[in-house]
GROMACS .gro file of C-alpha atoms in nm:
model
  173
    1MET     CA    1   5.253   1.669  14.563
    2THR     CA    2   4.981   1.563  14.669
    3GLU     CA    3   4.911   1.614  15.022
    4ASN     CA    4   4.807   1.333  15.071
    5THR     CA    5   5.061   1.147  14.936
    6THR     CA    6   5.289   0.891  15.165
    7PHE     CA    7   5.625   0.726  15.083
    8PRO     CA    8   5.703   0.518  15.040
    9LEU     CA    9   5.630   0.489  14.587
   10GLU     CA   10   5.733   0.205  14.345
   11GLY     CA   11   5.815   0.229  14.027
   12SER     CA   12   5.942  -0.035  13.752
   13CYS     CA   13   6.067   0.020  13.410
   14ASP     CA   14   5.861  -0.137  13.144
   15CYS     CA   15   5.920  -0.563  13.162
   16GLN     CA   16   5.934  -0.495  13.539
   17ASN     CA   17   6.316  -0.633  13.480
   18ILE     CA   18   6.441  -0.342  13.681
   19ARG     CA   19   6.214  -0.203  14.042
   20TYR     CA   20   6.268   0.035  14.264
   21ARG     CA   21   6.173   0.234  14.582
   22VAL     CA   22   6.140   0.635  14.638
   23GLU     CA   23   6.168   0.612  14.953
   24ALA     CA   24   6.071   0.950  15.087
   25LYS     CA   25   5.967   1.294  14.897
   26PRO     CA   26   6.164   1.411  14.623
   27LEU     CA   27   6.357   1.792  14.648
   28ILE     CA   28   6.094   1.881  14.368
   29VAL     CA   29   6.004   1.780  14.039
   30HIS     CA   30   6.089   1.902  13.740
   31CYS     CA   31   5.905   1.939  13.385
   32CYS     CA   32   6.303   1.959  13.177
   33HIS     CA   33   6.225   2.095  12.815
   34TRP     CA   34   6.553   1.962  12.743
   35CYS     CA   35   6.462   1.656  12.808
   36GLN     CA   36   6.299   1.602  12.452
   37ARG     CA   37   6.632   1.505  12.324
   38GLU     CA   38   6.736   1.179  12.490
   39THR     CA   39   6.336   1.088  12.553
   40GLY     CA   40   6.192   1.160  12.209
   41SER     CA   41   5.878   1.358  12.359
   42ALA     CA   42   5.848   1.690  12.409
   43PHE     CA   43   5.951   1.699  12.798
   44ALA     CA   44   6.069   1.467  13.049
   45LEU     CA   45   5.924   1.450  13.449
   46ASN     CA   46   6.195   1.448  13.700
   47ALA     CA   47   6.178   1.406  14.028
   48VAL     CA   48   6.485   1.488  14.234
   49ILE     CA   49   6.585   1.296  14.501
   50GLU     CA   50   6.839   1.184  14.756
   51ALA     CA   51   7.002   0.885  14.608
   52THR     CA   52   6.989   0.736  14.933
   53ASN     CA   53   6.634   0.726  14.905
   54ILE     CA   54   6.683   0.555  14.634
   55THR     CA   55   6.669   0.158  14.711
   56ARG     CA   56   6.674  -0.123  14.451
   57LEU     CA   57   6.431  -0.383  14.464
   58THR     CA   58   6.585  -0.621  14.214
   59THR     CA   59   6.889  -0.612  13.923
   60ASP     CA   60   7.082  -0.335  13.836
   61PRO     CA   61   7.028  -0.102  13.551
   62GLU     CA   62   7.274  -0.050  13.292
   63ILE     CA   63   7.412   0.287  13.278
   64ILE     CA   64   7.394   0.449  12.923
   65HIS     CA   65   7.696   0.781  12.918
   66THR     CA   66   7.481   1.052  12.710
   67PRO     CA   67   7.537   1.400  12.587
   68SER     CA   68   7.439   1.697  12.798
   69GLN     CA   69   7.403   2.077  12.757
   70SER     CA   70   7.716   2.099  13.050
   71GLY     CA   71   7.901   1.894  12.784
   72ARG     CA   72   7.963   1.673  13.131
   73GLY     CA   73   7.714   1.430  13.012
   74GLN     CA   74   7.425   1.269  13.192
   75LYS     CA   75   7.431   0.887  13.328
   76ILE     CA   76   7.064   0.753  13.270
   77ALA     CA   77   7.011   0.426  13.415
   78ARG     CA   78   6.829   0.184  13.154
   79CYS     CA   79   6.631  -0.172  13.213
   80PRO     CA   80   6.869  -0.374  13.027
   81LYS     CA   81   6.567  -0.563  12.838
   82CYS     CA   82   6.311  -0.347  12.774
   83HIS     CA   83   6.596   0.002  12.768
   84ILE     CA   84   6.298   0.245  12.961
   85ALA     CA   85   6.535   0.469  13.128
   86VAL     CA   86   6.420   0.453  13.486
   87TRP     CA   87   6.657   0.730  13.638
   88SER     CA   88   6.958   0.969  13.583
   89HIS     CA   89   7.241   1.097  13.740
   90TYR     CA   90   7.376   1.466  13.622
   91SER     CA   91   7.749   1.602  13.666
   92SER     CA   92   7.623   1.853  13.866
   93ALA     CA   93   7.587   1.617  14.160
   94GLY     CA   94   7.661   1.337  13.980
   95PRO     CA   95   7.556   0.954  14.143
   96LEU     CA   96   7.471   1.155  14.510
   97LEU     CA   97   7.109   1.311  14.328
   98THR     CA   98   6.898   1.131  14.111
   99PHE     CA   99   6.679   1.236  13.866
  100VAL     CA  100   6.346   1.002  13.904
  101ARG     CA  101   6.162   0.942  13.602
  102VAL     CA  102   5.788   1.060  13.722
  103GLY     CA  103   5.634   0.829  13.462
  104THR     CA  104   5.814   0.471  13.577
  105LEU     CA  105   5.672   0.565  13.922
  106GLU     CA  106   5.356   0.271  13.990
  107ASN     CA  107   5.131   0.583  14.045
  108PRO     CA  108   5.312   0.940  13.918
  109ASP     CA  109   5.041   1.152  14.031
  110ALA     CA  110   5.189   1.029  14.385
  111VAL     CA  111   5.416   1.293  14.329
  112GLY     CA  112   5.195   1.543  14.136
  113GLY     CA  113   5.282   1.793  13.855
  114PRO     CA  114   5.612   1.999  13.788
  115GLY     CA  115   5.717   2.165  14.099
  116ILE     CA  116   5.925   2.415  13.740
  117HIS     CA  117   5.960   2.409  13.399
  118ILE     CA  118   6.304   2.391  13.323
  119PHE     CA  119   6.515   2.466  12.991
  120THR     CA  120   6.214   2.631  12.870
  121SER     CA  121   6.411   2.801  12.525
  122THR     CA  122   6.391   2.463  12.365
  123LYS     CA  123   5.982   2.401  12.463
  124GLN     CA  124   5.771   2.269  12.164
  125LYS     CA  125   5.588   2.611  12.014
  126TRP     CA  126   5.266   2.420  12.063
  127VAL     CA  127   5.295   2.313  12.396
  128VAL     CA  128   5.098   2.526  12.657
  129LEU     CA  129   5.253   2.580  13.027
  130ASP     CA  130   5.058   2.681  13.342
  131ARG     CA  131   5.203   2.980  13.445
  132ARG     CA  132   5.131   2.929  13.820
  133VAL     CA  133   5.410   2.664  13.816
  134PRO     CA  134   5.723   2.906  13.820
  135VAL     CA  135   5.904   2.878  13.371
  136VAL     CA  136   6.277   2.915  13.342
  137SER     CA  137   6.427   2.962  13.035
  138GLU     CA  138   6.689   2.796  13.133
  139PHE     CA  139   6.817   2.689  13.485
  140TYR     CA  140   6.710   2.819  13.839
  141ASP     CA  141   6.887   2.942  14.113
  142MET     CA  142   6.776   2.674  14.431
  143GLU     CA  143   6.672   2.919  14.679
  144GLU     CA  144   6.412   3.156  14.526
  145ILE     CA  145   6.220   2.803  14.430
  146TRP     CA  146   6.251   2.478  14.637
  147SER     CA  147   6.063   2.437  14.973
  148LYS     CA  148   6.246   2.503  15.332
  149GLU     CA  149   6.245   2.145  15.399
  150SER     CA  150   6.392   2.058  15.044
  151LEU     CA  151   6.672   2.329  15.084
  152GLU     CA  152   6.758   2.212  15.424
  153ARG     CA  153   6.792   1.887  15.268
  154TRP     CA  154   7.004   1.999  15.067
  155LYS     CA  155   7.245   2.128  15.283
  156VAL     CA  156   7.285   1.820  15.438
  157LEU     CA  157   7.408   1.699  15.100
  158LEU     CA  158   7.552   1.965  14.984
  159PRO     CA  159   7.932   1.867  15.181
  160GLU     CA  160   7.914   1.536  14.945
  161VAL     CA  161   7.842   1.747  14.675
  162GLU     CA  162   8.139   1.904  14.682
  163LYS     CA  163   8.387   1.685  14.693
  164TYR     CA  164   8.247   1.497  14.361
  165ARG     CA  165   8.266   1.846  14.216
  166ALA     CA  166   8.604   1.855  14.332
  167SER     CA  167   8.725   1.528  14.201
  168LEU     CA  168   8.616   1.619  13.831
  169ALA     CA  169   8.831   1.708  13.551
  170PRO     CA  170   8.743   2.064  13.406
  171VAL     CA  171   8.508   1.998  13.103
  172GLU     CA  172   8.730   2.104  12.786
  173SER     CA  173   8.596   2.345  12.532
   0.00000   0.00000   0.00000
């Protein structure tokens, strides 16, 4: 994120049917190389933010359940008209954390580049990474990567996340 970024930021799908507002700075921005399977691109940029900091300004998105590496799947919020994905919810925190597709923001540059590259074990060979940004082959320890401010916000959300996780059925192998 740039130091001059002010929130809220608005975003939408391509046809403007789904409009939303990000009310606060994201906890982190992931460049996810595993997400190429869901996006049809080399990676996805996801701004991770508490769901309570997302305001829906228009109609609700269509929620599509898709497979994920965890075995629990993810829920992708898509416009029912143009089918653009605007955000996702992953099983690790369910509906409590929203992974906003940065490219759907009106000003994607406002959140800056990624804070980390994840799942680079699946990265396309032609993608060259800026080594000034942390790179991990799978996932990471939040305590090592997230800012102090983001960790404080996460600690507020964690009791609800733990309740959500406890409600999940075990994944069958």
